Short mmCIF file of C-alpha atoms and ligand atoms in Angstrom, two decimals:
data_model
loop_
_atom_site.label_atom_id
_atom_site.label_comp_id
_atom_site.label_asym_id
_atom_site.label_seq_id
_atom_site.Cartn_x
_atom_site.Cartn_y
_atom_site.Cartn_z
CA MET A 998 -19.89 -16.41 7.27
CA LYS A 999 -18.83 -17.44 3.77
CA THR A 1000 -15.23 -18.42 3.04
CA ASP A 1001 -13.07 -15.60 1.67
CA ILE A 1002 -11.77 -17.76 -1.14
CA ARG A 1003 -9.41 -15.29 -2.86
CA SER A 1004 -7.45 -14.85 0.38
CA MET A 1005 -6.49 -18.54 0.41
CA LEU A 1006 -2.93 -19.56 -0.45
CA PRO A 1007 -2.69 -22.46 -2.97
CA ASP A 1008 -2.10 -25.05 -0.22
CA GLU A 1009 -5.14 -23.84 1.69
CA LEU A 1010 -7.28 -23.92 -1.44
CA THR A 1011 -6.11 -27.48 -2.11
CA CYS A 1012 -7.21 -28.51 1.42
CA PHE A 1013 -10.51 -26.69 0.95
CA CYS A 1014 -11.15 -28.63 -2.29
CA LYS A 1015 -10.05 -31.89 -0.69
CA GLU A 1016 -12.59 -31.43 2.08
CA MET A 1017 -15.22 -31.14 -0.62
CA ASN A 1018 -13.91 -34.39 -2.14
CA LEU A 1019 -12.79 -32.61 -5.29
CA PRO A 1020 -9.76 -33.67 -7.33
CA SER A 1021 -6.66 -31.49 -6.83
CA PHE A 1022 -6.76 -30.08 -10.37
CA ARG A 1023 -9.94 -28.21 -9.40
CA ALA A 1024 -7.97 -26.21 -6.84
CA LYS A 1025 -5.51 -25.22 -9.58
CA GLN A 1026 -8.32 -24.21 -11.92
CA ILE A 1027 -10.06 -22.14 -9.27
CA PHE A 1028 -6.80 -20.46 -8.24
CA ARG A 1029 -6.17 -19.46 -11.86
CA TRP A 1030 -9.63 -17.96 -12.23
CA LEU A 1031 -9.22 -16.01 -9.01
CA HIS A 1032 -5.63 -14.88 -9.40
CA ILE A 1033 -4.92 -14.63 -13.13
CA ASP A 1034 -8.32 -13.89 -14.65
CA GLY A 1035 -9.42 -11.91 -11.60
CA VAL A 1036 -13.04 -13.04 -11.85
CA GLU A 1037 -15.70 -11.45 -9.69
CA SER A 1038 -18.16 -14.35 -9.59
CA PHE A 1039 -18.10 -18.14 -9.68
CA ASP A 1040 -20.29 -18.10 -12.78
CA GLU A 1041 -17.36 -16.77 -14.80
CA MET A 1042 -15.42 -20.00 -14.09
CA SER A 1043 -16.43 -21.64 -17.37
CA ASN A 1044 -14.50 -24.89 -16.95
CA ILE A 1045 -16.06 -25.60 -13.54
CA PRO A 1046 -19.28 -27.66 -13.61
CA LYS A 1047 -22.43 -25.69 -12.87
CA GLN A 1048 -23.24 -27.83 -9.84
CA LEU A 1049 -19.90 -27.06 -8.27
CA ARG A 1050 -20.18 -23.35 -9.08
CA ASP A 1051 -23.54 -23.30 -7.28
CA LYS A 1052 -22.03 -25.07 -4.30
CA LEU A 1053 -19.12 -22.61 -4.20
CA ASN A 1054 -21.58 -19.74 -4.39
CA GLU A 1055 -23.29 -21.06 -1.29
CA ILE A 1056 -20.23 -21.46 0.86
CA ALA A 1057 -17.70 -18.97 -0.47
CA GLU A 1058 -17.46 -15.35 -1.52
CA ILE A 1059 -15.19 -13.56 -3.97
CA PHE A 1060 -14.32 -10.15 -2.58
CA HIS A 1061 -14.03 -7.65 -5.38
CA CYS A 1062 -14.13 -3.92 -6.01
CA THR A 1063 -16.61 -1.97 -8.08
CA ILE A 1064 -15.83 1.53 -9.29
CA GLU A 1065 -17.80 4.11 -7.35
CA ASN A 1066 -15.94 7.10 -8.75
CA LYS A 1067 -12.98 7.69 -11.01
CA GLN A 1068 -10.93 10.77 -11.76
CA ILE A 1069 -8.39 11.04 -14.53
CA SER A 1070 -5.67 13.67 -14.31
CA LEU A 1071 -5.48 15.99 -17.31
CA TYR A 1072 -1.78 16.55 -16.65
CA ASP A 1073 -0.40 13.03 -16.60
CA SER A 1074 -3.30 10.54 -17.03
CA THR A 1075 -2.97 9.31 -13.45
CA VAL A 1076 -6.26 7.64 -12.49
CA LYS A 1077 -7.70 7.82 -9.02
CA TYR A 1078 -10.34 5.24 -8.17
CA LEU A 1079 -12.82 5.21 -5.36
CA PHE A 1080 -13.72 1.52 -5.02
CA ARG A 1081 -16.73 0.06 -3.26
CA LEU A 1082 -16.06 -3.17 -1.36
CA ASN A 1083 -18.55 -6.06 -0.96
CA ASP A 1084 -19.85 -4.63 2.33
CA GLY A 1085 -20.32 -1.12 0.94
CA GLU A 1086 -17.19 0.47 2.45
CA PHE A 1087 -14.95 2.59 0.22
CA VAL A 1088 -11.21 2.61 -0.44
CA GLU A 1089 -9.00 4.51 -2.85
CA SER A 1090 -6.35 3.37 -5.32
CA VAL A 1091 -4.21 5.39 -7.70
CA LEU A 1092 -2.95 4.10 -11.05
CA MET A 1093 0.20 5.77 -12.33
CA LYS A 1094 1.96 5.31 -15.65
CA TYR A 1095 5.73 5.27 -15.66
CA LYS A 1096 8.33 4.49 -18.34
CA TYR A 1097 8.71 1.01 -16.86
CA GLY A 1098 4.99 0.20 -16.71
CA TYR A 1099 1.94 0.74 -14.55
CA SER A 1100 2.13 1.16 -10.83
CA LEU A 1101 -0.87 0.89 -8.53
CA CYS A 1102 -1.02 2.48 -5.11
CA VAL A 1103 -3.31 0.29 -2.99
CA SER A 1104 -5.10 0.77 0.33
CA SER A 1105 -4.72 -1.65 3.24
CA GLN A 1106 -7.47 -0.36 5.55
CA VAL A 1107 -10.73 1.56 5.37
CA GLY A 1108 -9.54 4.76 7.04
CA CYS A 1109 -6.56 4.79 9.39
CA ARG A 1110 -6.01 5.16 13.13
CA MET A 1111 -2.48 6.56 13.06
CA GLY A 1112 -3.53 10.21 13.28
CA CYS A 1113 -0.78 11.89 11.22
CA THR A 1114 -1.64 15.58 11.23
CA PHE A 1115 -1.13 16.19 7.50
CA CYS A 1116 -3.04 13.15 6.20
CA ALA A 1117 -6.64 12.96 4.94
CA SER A 1118 -7.01 9.18 5.39
CA THR A 1119 -6.95 9.33 9.16
CA LEU A 1120 -9.48 12.12 9.70
CA GLY A 1121 -12.37 9.76 10.53
CA GLY A 1122 -10.25 7.05 12.19
CA VAL A 1123 -10.20 3.44 11.05
CA VAL A 1124 -13.34 1.52 10.12
CA ARG A 1125 -11.72 -1.86 9.50
CA SER A 1126 -8.74 -3.61 7.96
CA LEU A 1127 -8.88 -5.08 4.47
CA THR A 1128 -8.56 -8.79 3.79
CA ALA A 1129 -5.73 -9.92 1.50
CA SER A 1130 -8.32 -10.49 -1.22
CA GLU A 1131 -9.60 -6.93 -0.91
CA ILE A 1132 -6.10 -5.57 -1.39
CA LEU A 1133 -5.67 -7.84 -4.42
CA ALA A 1134 -9.08 -6.89 -5.78
CA GLN A 1135 -7.90 -3.30 -6.24
CA ILE A 1136 -5.29 -4.57 -8.71
CA PHE A 1137 -7.79 -6.68 -10.66
CA ALA A 1138 -10.32 -3.86 -10.82
CA ALA A 1139 -7.77 -1.31 -12.06
CA GLN A 1140 -6.35 -3.75 -14.63
CA LYS A 1141 -9.80 -4.53 -15.96
CA ASP A 1142 -10.92 -0.92 -16.12
CA ALA A 1143 -7.77 0.46 -17.77
CA CYS A 1144 -7.08 -2.65 -19.92
CA ILE A 1145 -3.49 -2.81 -18.69
CA ARG A 1146 -1.27 -5.04 -16.56
CA VAL A 1147 -0.04 -3.64 -13.28
CA SER A 1148 3.67 -4.38 -12.88
CA HIS A 1149 4.43 -2.39 -9.72
CA VAL A 1150 2.49 -2.04 -6.48
CA VAL A 1151 2.97 0.47 -3.69
CA MET A 1152 1.21 -0.03 -0.38
CA MET A 1153 0.88 3.70 0.19
CA GLY A 1154 -2.85 4.20 -0.06
CA MET A 1155 -5.25 4.50 2.84
CA GLY A 1156 -4.36 2.73 6.06
CA GLU A 1157 -1.29 1.46 7.85
CA PRO A 1158 -0.22 -1.91 6.37
CA LEU A 1159 1.61 -2.97 9.53
CA ASP A 1160 -1.55 -2.32 11.57
CA ASN A 1161 -3.00 -5.08 9.36
CA TYR A 1162 0.11 -7.25 9.41
CA ASP A 1163 -1.18 -10.78 8.68
CA ASN A 1164 -3.37 -9.76 5.78
CA THR A 1165 -0.58 -7.61 4.34
CA VAL A 1166 1.92 -10.48 4.40
CA ARG A 1167 -0.70 -12.80 2.93
CA PHE A 1168 -1.37 -10.26 0.18
CA LEU A 1169 2.36 -10.08 -0.62
CA LYS A 1170 2.56 -13.88 -0.88
CA LEU A 1171 -0.49 -14.10 -3.13
CA ALA A 1172 0.41 -11.19 -5.43
CA THR A 1173 3.87 -12.63 -6.05
CA HIS A 1174 2.78 -16.26 -6.39
CA GLU A 1175 3.95 -17.74 -9.69
CA ASP A 1176 0.57 -19.34 -10.35
CA GLY A 1177 -1.17 -16.00 -9.83
CA LEU A 1178 -0.34 -12.38 -10.67
CA ASN A 1179 3.32 -13.32 -10.36
CA LEU A 1180 4.44 -9.79 -9.52
CA SER A 1181 8.09 -9.41 -8.71
CA MET A 1182 8.69 -8.79 -5.00
CA ARG A 1183 11.26 -6.20 -6.10
CA ASN A 1184 8.47 -4.25 -7.78
CA ILE A 1185 6.52 -3.89 -4.55
CA SER A 1186 6.96 -1.19 -1.91
CA LEU A 1187 5.37 -1.18 1.51
CA SER A 1188 5.14 2.06 3.43
CA THR A 1189 4.80 2.29 7.20
CA CYS A 1190 4.55 5.14 9.67
CA GLY A 1191 6.87 3.14 11.93
CA ILE A 1192 5.25 0.33 13.95
CA VAL A 1193 8.60 -0.80 15.32
CA PRO A 1194 7.85 -4.39 16.53
CA LYS A 1195 6.28 -5.17 13.16
CA ILE A 1196 9.38 -3.94 11.32
CA TYR A 1197 11.36 -6.59 13.24
CA ASP A 1198 8.73 -9.21 12.31
CA LEU A 1199 8.86 -8.14 8.68
CA ALA A 1200 12.63 -8.46 8.61
CA LYS A 1201 12.25 -12.10 9.65
CA GLU A 1202 9.93 -12.78 6.70
CA ASN A 1203 12.94 -11.90 4.54
CA MET A 1204 10.94 -10.81 1.53
CA GLN A 1205 12.64 -8.73 -1.11
CA PHE A 1206 10.16 -5.86 -1.43
CA THR A 1207 11.21 -2.28 -0.66
CA LEU A 1208 10.39 -1.01 2.80
CA SER A 1209 9.49 2.68 2.90
CA VAL A 1210 9.41 4.39 6.25
CA SER A 1211 7.49 7.63 6.65
CA LEU A 1212 9.98 9.62 8.67
CA HIS A 1213 9.00 13.24 7.92
CA ALA A 1214 11.08 14.68 10.78
CA PRO A 1215 14.59 14.19 12.19
CA ASN A 1216 13.80 14.49 15.92
CA ASP A 1217 11.18 13.42 18.45
CA GLU A 1218 9.80 16.86 19.24
CA LEU A 1219 8.96 17.59 15.62
CA ARG A 1220 7.99 14.05 14.65
CA SER A 1221 5.66 13.59 17.65
CA SER A 1222 3.90 16.82 16.74
CA MET A 1223 3.21 15.48 13.24
CA MET A 1224 2.85 11.74 13.89
CA PRO A 1225 1.34 10.46 17.17
CA VAL A 1226 2.90 7.03 16.52
CA ASN A 1227 6.25 8.61 17.40
CA ARG A 1228 5.20 8.95 21.06
CA LYS A 1229 5.11 5.17 21.27
CA TRP A 1230 8.13 4.42 19.08
CA PRO A 1231 10.51 7.41 18.97
CA VAL A 1232 13.02 8.18 16.20
CA ASP A 1233 15.95 6.37 17.85
CA GLU A 1234 13.99 3.12 18.23
CA LEU A 1235 12.62 3.42 14.72
CA LEU A 1236 16.04 3.95 13.15
CA LYS A 1237 17.45 1.07 15.19
CA ALA A 1238 14.74 -1.20 13.75
CA CYS A 1239 15.52 0.13 10.27
CA ARG A 1240 19.24 -0.65 10.68
CA ASP A 1241 18.30 -4.15 11.82
CA TYR A 1242 16.02 -4.51 8.79
CA VAL A 1243 18.80 -3.54 6.38
CA LYS A 1244 21.20 -5.93 8.09
CA THR A 1245 18.80 -8.88 7.96
CA THR A 1246 17.45 -8.37 4.43
CA SER A 1247 20.37 -6.55 2.72
CA ARG A 1248 17.71 -4.30 1.22
CA ARG A 1249 18.03 -0.53 1.09
CA ILE A 1250 15.36 1.35 3.06
CA SER A 1251 13.52 4.27 1.57
CA PHE A 1252 12.62 7.16 3.89
CA GLU A 1253 9.64 9.27 2.95
CA TYR A 1254 9.87 12.92 3.90
CA SER A 1255 6.74 14.99 3.17
CA MET A 1256 7.69 18.63 3.47
CA VAL A 1257 5.36 21.02 5.29
CA ARG A 1258 6.14 24.69 4.74
CA GLY A 1259 7.84 26.26 7.76
CA LYS A 1260 7.51 23.07 9.83
CA ASN A 1261 10.00 20.35 8.87
CA ASP A 1262 11.66 21.92 5.82
CA THR A 1263 14.38 24.09 7.34
CA ASP A 1264 18.13 23.81 6.69
CA GLU A 1265 18.55 22.72 10.33
CA CYS A 1266 16.14 19.83 9.78
CA ALA A 1267 18.09 18.70 6.72
CA ILE A 1268 21.41 18.85 8.60
CA GLU A 1269 19.98 16.92 11.55
CA LEU A 1270 18.40 14.34 9.23
CA ALA A 1271 21.70 13.78 7.43
CA LYS A 1272 23.42 13.19 10.78
CA ARG A 1273 20.86 10.61 11.87
CA LEU A 1274 20.91 8.66 8.63
CA LYS A 1275 24.66 8.72 8.17
CA GLY A 1276 26.11 5.34 7.26
CA MET A 1277 22.77 3.62 6.69
CA LEU A 1278 21.98 1.86 3.39
CA CYS A 1279 19.07 4.16 2.57
CA HIS A 1280 17.47 6.62 0.30
CA VAL A 1281 15.43 9.74 1.08
CA ASN A 1282 12.35 10.62 -0.97
CA LEU A 1283 11.28 14.24 -0.64
CA ILE A 1284 7.81 15.42 -1.56
CA PRO A 1285 6.06 18.70 -0.77
CA VAL A 1286 3.01 17.82 1.31
CA ASN A 1287 -0.30 17.79 -0.59
CA ALA A 1288 -2.61 20.39 0.88
CA VAL A 1289 -5.67 18.89 2.58
CA ASP A 1290 -8.30 21.44 3.70
CA GLU A 1291 -8.77 20.15 7.25
CA THR A 1292 -5.08 19.88 8.09
CA GLY A 1293 -3.99 23.43 7.30
CA CYS A 1294 -0.63 22.10 6.06
CA ILE A 1295 0.93 23.75 3.02
CA GLY A 1296 3.62 22.16 0.90
CA SER A 1297 7.14 23.58 0.75
CA THR A 1298 8.13 25.58 -2.31
CA PRO A 1299 10.09 23.81 -5.08
CA GLN A 1300 13.13 25.94 -4.20
CA ARG A 1301 12.96 24.86 -0.56
CA VAL A 1302 12.67 21.21 -1.57
CA GLN A 1303 15.72 21.55 -3.86
CA GLN A 1304 17.74 23.29 -1.15
CA PHE A 1305 16.80 20.58 1.37
CA ALA A 1306 17.82 17.90 -1.13
CA ALA A 1307 21.13 19.67 -1.81
CA ILE A 1308 22.00 19.69 1.91
CA LEU A 1309 21.32 15.96 2.22
CA GLN A 1310 23.23 15.13 -0.96
CA ALA A 1311 26.22 17.21 0.09
CA ARG A 1312 26.36 15.06 3.23
CA GLY A 1313 26.34 11.83 1.27
CA ILE A 1314 22.66 10.94 1.69
CA ASN A 1315 21.09 9.49 -1.42
CA THR A 1316 18.11 11.78 -2.10
CA THR A 1317 15.46 12.19 -4.77
CA VAL A 1318 12.58 14.59 -5.13
CA ARG A 1319 9.47 12.62 -5.87
CA ARG A 1320 7.44 13.64 -8.87
CA THR A 1321 3.94 14.70 -7.84
CA LEU A 1322 1.36 13.01 -10.04
CA GLY A 1323 -2.36 13.67 -10.18
CA ALA A 1324 -2.27 16.96 -8.30
CA ASP A 1325 -5.53 18.00 -9.98
CA ILE A 1326 -7.46 14.88 -8.89
CA ASP A 1327 -7.09 14.80 -5.10
CA ALA A 1328 -4.53 12.03 -5.43
CA ALA A 1329 -3.24 12.45 -1.88
CA CYS A 1330 -4.47 9.56 0.22
CA GLY A 1331 -7.92 9.68 1.68
CA GLN A 1332 -9.22 12.73 -0.11
CA LEU A 1333 -11.78 11.04 -2.34
CA ARG A 1334 -13.29 8.83 0.35
CA LYS A 1335 -13.50 11.82 2.65
CA LYS A 1336 -15.47 13.78 0.01
CA LYS A 1337 -17.79 10.82 -0.51
CA MET A 1338 -18.48 10.63 3.24
CA LYS A 1339 -19.26 14.34 3.35
CA GLY A 1340 -21.48 14.01 0.29
CA GLU A 1341 -19.51 16.60 -1.71
N1 LIG B 615 0.41 4.35 6.66
C1 LIG B 615 1.51 4.22 5.75
C2 LIG B 615 1.13 4.27 4.28
C3 LIG B 615 0.10 5.20 3.81
S1 LIG B 615 0.47 6.90 3.55
C4 LIG B 615 2.56 5.27 6.06
O1 LIG B 615 2.34 6.10 6.92
O2 LIG B 615 3.63 5.21 5.48
C5 LIG B 615 1.65 6.98 2.26
C6 LIG B 615 2.61 8.14 2.40
O3 LIG B 615 1.97 9.38 2.12
C7 LIG B 615 3.21 8.26 3.79
O4 LIG B 615 4.57 8.60 3.68
C8 LIG B 615 2.41 9.42 4.36
O5 LIG B 615 3.06 10.01 5.44
C9 LIG B 615 2.27 10.31 3.16
N2 LIG B 615 1.21 11.31 3.20
C10 LIG B 615 0.02 11.28 3.82
N3 LIG B 615 -0.67 12.40 3.61
C11 LIG B 615 0.08 13.17 2.82
C12 LIG B 615 -0.08 14.44 2.24
N4 LIG B 615 -1.18 15.17 2.45
N5 LIG B 615 0.92 14.92 1.47
C13 LIG B 615 2.04 14.20 1.25
N6 LIG B 615 2.26 12.98 1.76
C14 LIG B 615 1.30 12.47 2.55
#
């Protein structure tokens, strides 16, 4: 097994170089090539002697992404990538342009094992988790392809980041490292379906990214019918962990609420949701669910979404309706990979 060199933190890379009897400036040079230039091979490291590059090639590997497929939205120039990983697996990323810069939605796993009924990513289960370097590689590949700098990252692509906890935290450390991409922690969001013990762990890391929690329903009956994870960690326990998270980090939590027509979009749901979130430093993001053939779920109408938002706002809950980007390019998670698997 070759060393996954882009997943190493600077200290680890320094040790790695020391073991090879290299001077410490080599570790700095290599880190720059990997994390600023985003190289895909050791041969691109032009200030590293050829002999050393050959040695590195033998013992280490740079995980990177190649573009297997790319779709550009005609409406808003959102780009959806299907990336091929070193071992031939596929993941998706979505590049979105905002007033403040470019935001990339990255995947954390190949597939997902959480089983949410409305989601395309989970249809075939999980194949494996991504390494930190494979999450990073999505950023480098998108930047290179679009000739832009990514300033914001959302961990809302395929997979459950907290089901891949160590690599996710490692990715956050690397992406925000000042000698690397140097992204601002405040420009990163991490979305979870609600793995409660990991939310407590995350709070202890005390990082300043935004935690998004996919809530989608105000009570156990409804939430368990949409998200199997709720049978293990019900709404009460989840919201308790969220309150603890806010207390420990002083960061506002964002609740995602994907609206399925006739399922979780009624006035009663909005009233119940407002009651449960009352007094919490939080924000609710509403989005009509993206239709995925296999799931049979249909998104709520714009009027319903507005009415739902109005009920929450009238009860003092900070609420926004999320703009849907890339609706013409299967930008809802998992749809491209699923088509590739089916050979469509
Ligand atoms: N596993 C993480 C992150 C990936 S999904 C999580 O569950 O949060 C990112 C967000 O998209 C989640 O809020 C998820 O519930 C939502 N989502 C999944 N499929 C969707 C669909 N078809 N339409 C709208 N939102 C969807």
